[in-house]
Coordinates of C-alpha atoms in Angstrom, one line a residue:
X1173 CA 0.2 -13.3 -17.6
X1174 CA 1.3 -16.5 -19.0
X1175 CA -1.8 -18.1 -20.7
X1176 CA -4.1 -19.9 -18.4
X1177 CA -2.5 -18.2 -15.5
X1178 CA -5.1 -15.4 -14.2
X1179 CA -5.5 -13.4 -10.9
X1180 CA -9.0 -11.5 -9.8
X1181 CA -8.9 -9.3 -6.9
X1182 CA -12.3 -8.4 -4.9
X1183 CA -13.3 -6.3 -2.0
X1184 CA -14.5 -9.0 0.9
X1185 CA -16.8 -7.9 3.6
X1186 CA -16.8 -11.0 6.2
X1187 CA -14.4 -10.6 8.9
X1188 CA -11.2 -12.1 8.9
X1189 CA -9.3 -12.7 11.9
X1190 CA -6.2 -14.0 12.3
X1191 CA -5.5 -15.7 16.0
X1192 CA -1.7 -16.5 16.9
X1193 CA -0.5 -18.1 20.4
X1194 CA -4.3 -16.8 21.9
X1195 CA -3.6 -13.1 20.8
X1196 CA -5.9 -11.5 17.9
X1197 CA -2.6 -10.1 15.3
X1198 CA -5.5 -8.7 12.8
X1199 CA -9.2 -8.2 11.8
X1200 CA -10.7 -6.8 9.3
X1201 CA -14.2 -6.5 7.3
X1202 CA -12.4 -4.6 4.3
X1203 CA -10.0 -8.0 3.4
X1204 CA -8.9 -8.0 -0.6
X1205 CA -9.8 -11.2 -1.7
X1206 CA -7.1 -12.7 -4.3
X1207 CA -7.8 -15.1 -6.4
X1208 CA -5.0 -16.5 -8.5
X1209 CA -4.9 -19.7 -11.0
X1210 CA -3.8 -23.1 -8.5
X1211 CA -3.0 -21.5 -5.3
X1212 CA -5.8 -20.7 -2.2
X1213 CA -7.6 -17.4 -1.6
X1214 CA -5.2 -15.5 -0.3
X1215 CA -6.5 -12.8 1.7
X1216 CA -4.6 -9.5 1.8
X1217 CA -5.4 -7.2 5.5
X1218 CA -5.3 -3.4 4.9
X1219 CA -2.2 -2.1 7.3
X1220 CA -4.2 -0.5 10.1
X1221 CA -6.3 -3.9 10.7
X1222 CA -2.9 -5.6 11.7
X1223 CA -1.1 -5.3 14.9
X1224 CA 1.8 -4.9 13.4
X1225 CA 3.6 -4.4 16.7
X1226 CA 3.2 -8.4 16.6
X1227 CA 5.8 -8.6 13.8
X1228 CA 9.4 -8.7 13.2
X1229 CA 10.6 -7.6 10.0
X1230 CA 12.7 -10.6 8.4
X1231 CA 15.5 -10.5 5.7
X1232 CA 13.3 -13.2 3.5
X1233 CA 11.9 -12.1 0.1
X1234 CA 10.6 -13.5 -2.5
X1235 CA 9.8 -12.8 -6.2
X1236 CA 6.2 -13.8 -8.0
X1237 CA 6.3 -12.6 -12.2
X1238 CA 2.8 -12.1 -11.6
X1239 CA 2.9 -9.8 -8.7
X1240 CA 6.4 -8.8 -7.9
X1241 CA 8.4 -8.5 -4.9
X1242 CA 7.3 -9.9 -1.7
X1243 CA 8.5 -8.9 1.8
X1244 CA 8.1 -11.1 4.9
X1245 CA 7.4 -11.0 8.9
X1246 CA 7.7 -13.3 11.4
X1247 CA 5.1 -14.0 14.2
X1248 CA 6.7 -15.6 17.7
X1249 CA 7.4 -19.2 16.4
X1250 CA 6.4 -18.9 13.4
X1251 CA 9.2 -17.6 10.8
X1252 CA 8.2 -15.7 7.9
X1253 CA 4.0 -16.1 8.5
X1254 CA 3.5 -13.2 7.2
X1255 CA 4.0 -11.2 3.7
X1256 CA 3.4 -7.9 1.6
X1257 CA 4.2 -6.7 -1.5
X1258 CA 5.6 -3.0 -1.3
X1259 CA 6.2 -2.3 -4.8
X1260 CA 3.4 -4.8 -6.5
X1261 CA 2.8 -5.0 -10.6
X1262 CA 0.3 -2.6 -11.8
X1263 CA -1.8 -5.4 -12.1
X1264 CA -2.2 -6.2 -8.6
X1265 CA -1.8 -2.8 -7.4
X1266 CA -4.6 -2.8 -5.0
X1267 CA -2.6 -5.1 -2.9
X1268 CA 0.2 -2.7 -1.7
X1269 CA 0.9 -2.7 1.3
X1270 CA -1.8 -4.9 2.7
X1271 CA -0.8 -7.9 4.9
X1272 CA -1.1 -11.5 4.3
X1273 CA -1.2 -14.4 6.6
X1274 CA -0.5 -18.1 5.6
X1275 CA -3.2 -19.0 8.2
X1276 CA -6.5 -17.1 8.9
X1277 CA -9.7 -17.9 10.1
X1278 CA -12.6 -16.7 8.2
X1279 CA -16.0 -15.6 9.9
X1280 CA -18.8 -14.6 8.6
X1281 CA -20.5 -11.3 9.0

């Protein structure tokens, strides 16, 4: 990490749901919270808490030095909504695989 850059990651227990065009794509109550120096909590959906038959694989990737490659999906309308990181840093390793949205909404449990 570059100094002053840092990034926690915690085991969340609200539910997140994330709502696109009416339809429910995911929801969970296991979301891994990541925190990372200047950006947002992000919040990364385990796999089998996204309807991933709601996504279309897109060619778009993108790389992060602290957490590697990124892989993206598209949701109807809205191109490249959705990321993952299939081969993350061993620092952020709990987030393979695990789905995140740039728009969720956040309920509480």
């Amino acid at each position: 990490m570059t100094a002053g850059h840092k990034i926690t990651i915690e085991q969340g227990t609200d539910l997140v749901r994330v709502v696109h065009g009416g339809q429910v794509v995911a929801e969970s109550r296991r979301p891994l919270l990541l925190r990372e120096t200047g950006c947002p909590v992000r919040y990364y959906l385990p796999p089998e808490d996204v309807r991933t038959d709601a996504l279309t694989p897109s060619d778009t990737t993108t790389y992060c030095p602290f957490k590697g490659t990124a892989s993206y999906w598209s949701l109807p309308d809205v191109k490249d909504a959705v990321w993952a990181y299939p081969e993350p840093k061993d620092s952020v390793a709990q987030i393979k695989d695990h789905f995140c949205f740039y728009e969720v909404e956040v309920e509480a449990a």
